Short mmCIF file of C-alpha atoms in Angstrom, two decimals:
data_model
loop_
_atom_site.label_atom_id
_atom_site.label_comp_id
_atom_site.label_asym_id
_atom_site.label_seq_id
_atom_site.Cartn_x
_atom_site.Cartn_y
_atom_site.Cartn_z
CA MET W 1 -12.61 -86.59 116.58
CA HIS W 2 -9.55 -86.76 117.99
CA SER W 3 -8.28 -83.80 120.05
CA VAL W 4 -4.60 -82.23 120.47
CA ARG W 5 -3.16 -80.11 123.76
CA LEU W 6 -1.92 -77.01 122.13
CA ALA W 7 1.25 -76.54 123.03
CA GLY W 8 2.73 -73.64 125.98
CA THR W 9 -1.26 -73.60 126.99
CA PRO W 10 -4.11 -75.46 129.53
CA LEU W 11 -6.00 -75.77 126.31
CA GLU W 12 -6.96 -79.01 125.01
CA CYS W 13 -9.18 -79.17 121.87
CA SER W 14 -10.71 -80.84 118.51
CA ARG W 15 -7.43 -81.56 116.07
CA PHE W 16 -10.42 -79.71 113.78
CA ILE W 17 -11.44 -75.95 114.83
CA PHE W 18 -14.41 -74.77 112.97
CA GLY W 19 -13.28 -71.15 111.48
CA THR W 20 -16.63 -68.65 111.03
CA ALA W 21 -14.61 -66.44 108.76
CA SER W 22 -17.29 -66.82 105.90
CA LEU W 23 -20.07 -68.07 108.40
CA LEU W 24 -22.25 -64.99 107.21
CA SER W 25 -22.28 -66.56 103.67
CA ALA W 26 -23.85 -69.63 105.36
CA GLY W 27 -27.43 -68.25 104.76
CA THR W 28 -30.05 -67.20 107.31
CA THR W 29 -30.07 -66.64 111.30
CA ARG W 30 -31.50 -70.09 111.56
CA GLN W 31 -28.85 -71.70 109.15
CA ARG W 32 -26.14 -70.12 110.63
CA LEU W 33 -26.64 -71.63 113.88
CA SER W 34 -27.76 -74.62 112.63
CA LEU W 35 -24.35 -74.88 111.32
CA LEU W 36 -22.34 -73.97 114.50
CA ASP W 37 -24.81 -76.77 116.21
CA ALA W 38 -24.03 -79.55 113.82
CA ALA W 39 -20.24 -78.25 114.66
CA LEU W 40 -20.46 -79.51 117.70
CA GLU W 41 -22.66 -82.82 117.36
CA HIS W 42 -19.67 -83.56 114.83
CA GLY W 43 -16.89 -83.47 117.53
CA PHE W 44 -15.68 -79.79 116.89
CA THR W 45 -14.95 -78.30 120.13
CA HIS W 46 -13.13 -75.34 119.05
CA PHE W 47 -13.96 -72.06 117.56
CA ASP W 48 -11.97 -69.37 115.85
CA THR W 49 -13.68 -66.16 115.40
CA ALA W 50 -12.67 -62.18 115.20
CA PRO W 51 -14.58 -59.20 115.62
CA TYR W 52 -13.99 -58.72 111.78
CA TYR W 53 -15.69 -61.83 110.78
CA GLY W 54 -19.09 -60.89 109.37
CA PHE W 55 -18.62 -57.30 111.01
CA GLY W 56 -19.30 -58.84 114.56
CA LEU W 57 -22.27 -60.96 113.53
CA ALA W 58 -19.92 -64.40 113.63
CA GLU W 59 -19.14 -63.65 117.33
CA ARG W 60 -22.87 -62.76 118.11
CA ASP W 61 -24.15 -65.68 116.27
CA LEU W 62 -21.64 -67.88 118.05
CA GLY W 63 -21.87 -66.43 121.44
CA ARG W 64 -25.73 -67.94 120.87
CA VAL W 65 -24.45 -71.36 120.79
CA LEU W 66 -21.41 -71.34 122.62
CA ALA W 67 -24.25 -70.07 125.49
CA ARG W 68 -25.82 -73.51 125.47
CA ARG W 69 -22.38 -75.46 125.00
CA PRO W 70 -20.09 -73.90 128.03
CA ALA W 71 -17.69 -76.82 127.51
CA ALA W 72 -16.65 -75.73 124.16
CA THR W 73 -13.83 -73.34 123.55
CA VAL W 74 -12.97 -70.22 121.61
CA THR W 75 -10.21 -68.26 119.77
CA SER W 76 -11.09 -64.48 119.19
CA LYS W 77 -9.02 -61.87 118.12
CA VAL W 78 -7.68 -58.25 117.97
CA GLY W 79 -6.53 -55.44 115.58
CA LEU W 80 -8.58 -55.77 112.58
CA TYR W 81 -11.94 -53.72 113.20
CA SER W 82 -14.80 -53.95 110.85
CA PRO W 83 -16.04 -50.68 108.67
CA GLY W 84 -19.16 -49.39 110.34
CA GLY W 85 -18.24 -51.10 113.85
CA GLU W 86 -19.42 -54.50 115.15
CA HIS W 87 -22.81 -53.54 116.47
CA GLN W 88 -24.30 -52.48 113.53
CA PRO W 89 -27.85 -54.26 112.22
CA THR W 90 -27.65 -57.19 110.27
CA VAL W 91 -28.85 -55.51 107.22
CA SER W 92 -26.61 -52.43 107.48
CA ILE W 93 -23.93 -55.74 107.26
CA LEU W 94 -25.26 -57.42 104.44
CA LEU W 95 -25.58 -53.64 102.39
CA ARG W 96 -21.77 -52.83 102.98
CA LYS W 97 -20.74 -56.06 102.21
CA ALA W 98 -22.80 -55.85 98.99
CA ALA W 99 -21.58 -52.56 98.43
CA GLY W 100 -17.68 -53.72 98.83
CA ARG W 101 -17.70 -55.81 96.20
CA LEU W 102 -18.00 -52.86 94.35
CA VAL W 103 -16.29 -50.34 96.11
CA ARG W 104 -13.82 -52.23 98.15
CA ARG W 105 -12.63 -49.56 100.61
CA LEU W 106 -16.22 -49.75 101.82
CA ALA W 107 -15.82 -53.46 103.44
CA ARG W 108 -12.22 -53.29 104.26
CA PRO W 109 -10.85 -53.40 107.87
CA THR W 110 -9.02 -51.11 109.55
CA LEU W 111 -5.93 -52.12 110.75
CA SER W 112 -5.03 -50.77 114.71
CA PHE W 113 -3.21 -51.79 117.50
CA ASP W 114 -3.67 -49.34 119.55
CA LEU W 115 -4.04 -50.50 122.99
CA ALA W 116 -7.23 -48.40 124.15
CA ARG W 117 -8.76 -49.49 121.17
CA ALA W 118 -7.76 -53.14 121.97
CA ARG W 119 -9.27 -53.29 125.49
CA HIS W 120 -12.46 -51.89 124.39
CA SER W 121 -12.34 -54.43 121.65
CA LEU W 122 -11.66 -57.18 124.42
CA ASP W 123 -14.73 -56.23 125.92
CA GLY W 124 -17.07 -56.27 123.09
CA SER W 125 -15.77 -59.90 122.21
CA LEU W 126 -16.40 -61.10 125.38
CA LYS W 127 -19.80 -59.54 125.49
CA ARG W 128 -20.70 -60.77 122.20
CA LEU W 129 -19.61 -63.99 122.86
CA ARG W 130 -21.32 -64.40 125.69
CA ARG W 131 -17.95 -65.41 128.05
CA GLU W 132 -16.65 -64.34 130.76
CA ARG W 133 -13.01 -65.49 129.26
CA LEU W 134 -11.50 -66.21 125.98
CA ASP W 135 -9.89 -69.35 125.73
CA LEU W 136 -7.46 -67.78 123.28
CA PHE W 137 -7.04 -64.10 122.31
CA LEU W 138 -4.57 -63.32 119.25
CA LEU W 139 -3.50 -60.43 117.82
CA HIS W 140 -4.76 -60.26 114.08
CA GLU W 141 -2.17 -60.24 111.35
CA ALA W 142 0.15 -58.11 113.66
CA GLU W 143 3.28 -56.39 112.07
CA ARG W 144 6.47 -55.92 114.45
CA GLY W 145 6.66 -52.04 113.73
CA LEU W 146 2.63 -51.30 114.30
CA LEU W 147 2.54 -52.26 118.20
CA GLU W 148 4.38 -51.43 121.19
CA ALA W 149 5.38 -54.85 122.22
CA ASP W 150 6.27 -54.42 126.14
CA GLU W 151 2.85 -52.86 126.83
CA TRP W 152 0.87 -55.33 125.02
CA ARG W 153 2.76 -58.04 126.61
CA THR W 154 2.26 -56.58 130.00
CA TRP W 155 -1.68 -56.26 129.21
CA LEU W 156 -2.34 -59.54 128.00
CA GLU W 157 -0.08 -60.98 130.76
CA ASP W 158 -2.79 -58.98 133.09
CA GLU W 159 -5.52 -60.33 131.19
CA VAL W 160 -4.52 -63.75 131.81
CA ARG W 161 -4.17 -62.91 135.43
CA GLY W 162 -7.31 -61.85 135.92
CA GLY W 163 -8.74 -64.44 134.25
CA ARG W 164 -10.36 -62.91 131.16
CA VAL W 165 -7.67 -64.80 128.87
CA ARG W 166 -6.45 -68.37 128.83
CA ALA W 167 -4.01 -67.97 126.35
CA PHE W 168 -2.88 -65.40 123.47
CA GLY W 169 -0.36 -64.85 120.76
CA VAL W 170 -0.62 -63.98 117.05
CA ALA W 171 -2.34 -65.21 114.34
CA ALA W 172 -1.05 -64.30 111.03
CA THR W 173 1.40 -65.18 108.14
CA VAL W 174 4.68 -66.63 108.43
CA ALA W 175 6.24 -63.37 107.29
CA ARG W 176 4.58 -61.31 109.79
CA ILE W 177 5.30 -63.68 112.46
CA LEU W 178 8.89 -64.29 111.86
CA PRO W 179 10.27 -60.63 113.23
CA LEU W 180 7.59 -60.70 115.91
CA LEU W 181 9.42 -64.09 116.90
CA GLY W 182 13.02 -62.30 116.53
CA ALA W 183 12.04 -59.26 118.50
CA CYS W 184 9.45 -60.10 120.87
CA PRO W 185 9.10 -63.83 121.63
CA ALA W 186 7.15 -63.35 125.03
CA LEU W 187 4.58 -61.53 123.33
CA VAL W 188 3.65 -64.88 120.97
CA PRO W 189 3.58 -67.74 123.00
CA VAL W 190 0.68 -69.03 120.71
CA LEU W 191 1.25 -69.13 117.21
CA GLN W 192 -1.56 -69.55 114.74
CA ALA W 193 -0.16 -70.00 111.12
CA GLU W 194 -1.18 -69.69 107.69
CA ASN W 195 0.49 -72.82 105.71
CA SER W 196 0.08 -74.99 102.68
CA LEU W 197 0.68 -78.51 101.03
CA ALA W 198 2.80 -76.64 98.13
CA GLY W 199 4.83 -74.29 100.21
CA ARG W 200 4.77 -75.68 103.56
CA GLU W 201 5.46 -72.05 105.12
CA ALA W 202 5.49 -73.27 108.65
CA ASP W 203 8.65 -75.06 108.17
CA ALA W 204 10.51 -71.73 108.79
CA LEU W 205 8.92 -71.84 112.46
CA VAL W 206 9.42 -75.33 112.84
CA ALA W 207 13.12 -74.85 112.39
CA LEU W 208 13.38 -72.50 114.90
CA GLY W 209 11.58 -74.93 117.35
CA ARG W 210 8.26 -73.07 117.22
CA ALA W 211 5.71 -74.93 115.30
CA PRO W 212 2.78 -73.40 115.16
CA GLN W 213 0.23 -74.85 117.25
CA ILE W 214 -2.87 -74.20 115.07
CA SER W 215 -2.27 -73.75 111.31
CA TYR W 216 -5.04 -72.20 108.27
CA GLY W 217 -5.22 -71.92 104.61
CA TYR W 218 -4.81 -75.18 103.36
CA VAL W 219 -7.84 -75.72 101.31
CA SER W 220 -7.87 -72.42 99.72
CA ALA W 221 -4.36 -72.30 98.84
CA ALA W 222 -4.89 -75.62 97.24
CA LEU W 223 -7.82 -73.84 95.22
CA ARG W 224 -5.40 -70.97 93.93
CA ALA W 225 -3.06 -73.25 92.95
CA GLY W 226 -5.16 -75.35 90.79
CA HIS W 227 -4.82 -78.52 92.75
CA PRO W 228 -7.77 -80.83 91.64
CA ARG W 229 -7.84 -82.67 95.04
CA PRO W 230 -10.57 -83.86 97.31
CA VAL W 231 -10.66 -81.32 100.31
CA PRO W 232 -10.63 -84.51 102.37
CA GLN W 233 -7.47 -85.80 101.36
CA ILE W 234 -6.17 -82.25 101.47
CA LEU W 235 -7.00 -81.92 105.05
CA ALA W 236 -5.79 -85.13 105.88
CA ASP W 237 -2.66 -84.20 104.37
CA ALA W 238 -2.55 -80.86 106.53
CA LEU W 239 -3.14 -83.01 110.08
CA ASP W 240 0.00 -85.16 109.12
CA LEU W 241 1.98 -82.29 108.28
CA LEU W 242 2.08 -80.48 111.74
CA PRO W 243 0.85 -83.79 113.75
CA GLY W 244 0.73 -81.75 116.87
CA SER W 245 -1.29 -79.14 116.18
CA ALA W 246 -4.71 -78.05 114.95
CA VAL W 247 -6.26 -77.12 112.02
CA ILE W 248 -8.83 -74.34 111.22
CA VAL W 249 -11.80 -75.58 108.69
CA SER W 250 -14.72 -74.15 107.79
CA THR W 251 -17.51 -75.02 105.30
CA LYS W 252 -21.15 -73.84 104.84
CA ARG W 253 -22.32 -77.06 103.91
CA ILE W 254 -23.70 -79.12 107.06
CA GLU W 255 -22.85 -82.52 105.08
CA ARG W 256 -19.79 -81.36 104.50
CA LEU W 257 -18.80 -81.90 108.72
CA ALA W 258 -19.46 -85.93 108.78
CA GLN W 259 -16.42 -86.01 106.37
CA TYR W 260 -14.20 -83.69 108.46
CA ALA W 261 -15.01 -85.52 111.42
CA ALA W 262 -14.03 -88.74 109.55
CA VAL W 263 -10.53 -87.42 108.63
CA ALA W 264 -9.70 -86.26 112.14
CA GLY W 265 -11.13 -89.59 114.05
CA GLY W 266 -8.53 -91.12 111.78
CA ARG W 267 -5.59 -89.87 112.74
CA SER W 268 -4.51 -88.87 116.64
#
């Protein structure tokens, strides 16, 4: 799989990043770990996760795999928190997820950009991931009115100097990113933006000279729009759309990984 140097960071990673937002639905612990190991074997060198994914379970699973693969790199996030916390047992997570299909508030995340909580969240992510440092640390669905930008920038820069974070930024929709760029650009040197082939939302960032280093959402957007195109073709077009960026992909099926590797191997 070809790699890309993410602009404005010291990080070089595979053009496809393996996303763990749906990892919990991949099956048992053994099946989830096998999927993560297979992603590494197929050339994925970077993983995207968050405390909210699997209510902490995605980070815990990923930590078990990354402990054996120190060269792999990882993104985690801050700002969205799990109902019931990130340290609840697996059975509690599964029960809450199931109940959340009937009563949505039971599985709904908490959005908070309280700095004290963020410090605690970073500590927790590092512990679950079994790492001393996050390669990327992103503000998860941040909104301009919800955070004190100067305090956050100072804290994040301190974490970079202290060695616990290599680079930081924001992961959000373009509509949420644009106000942050206007008001506090120093807070968001790395952009992970939702994008689609039909809507090309990231064009608004490209026009400002801030093409996102990472993008996501292409397949889900195509499915919502009812576009009957093969997933590998959607992802190939996504790579061509932003040639200097990486794209987050995910799957629950190991056999799909070879298809993704072939797509990313054919595009530099």
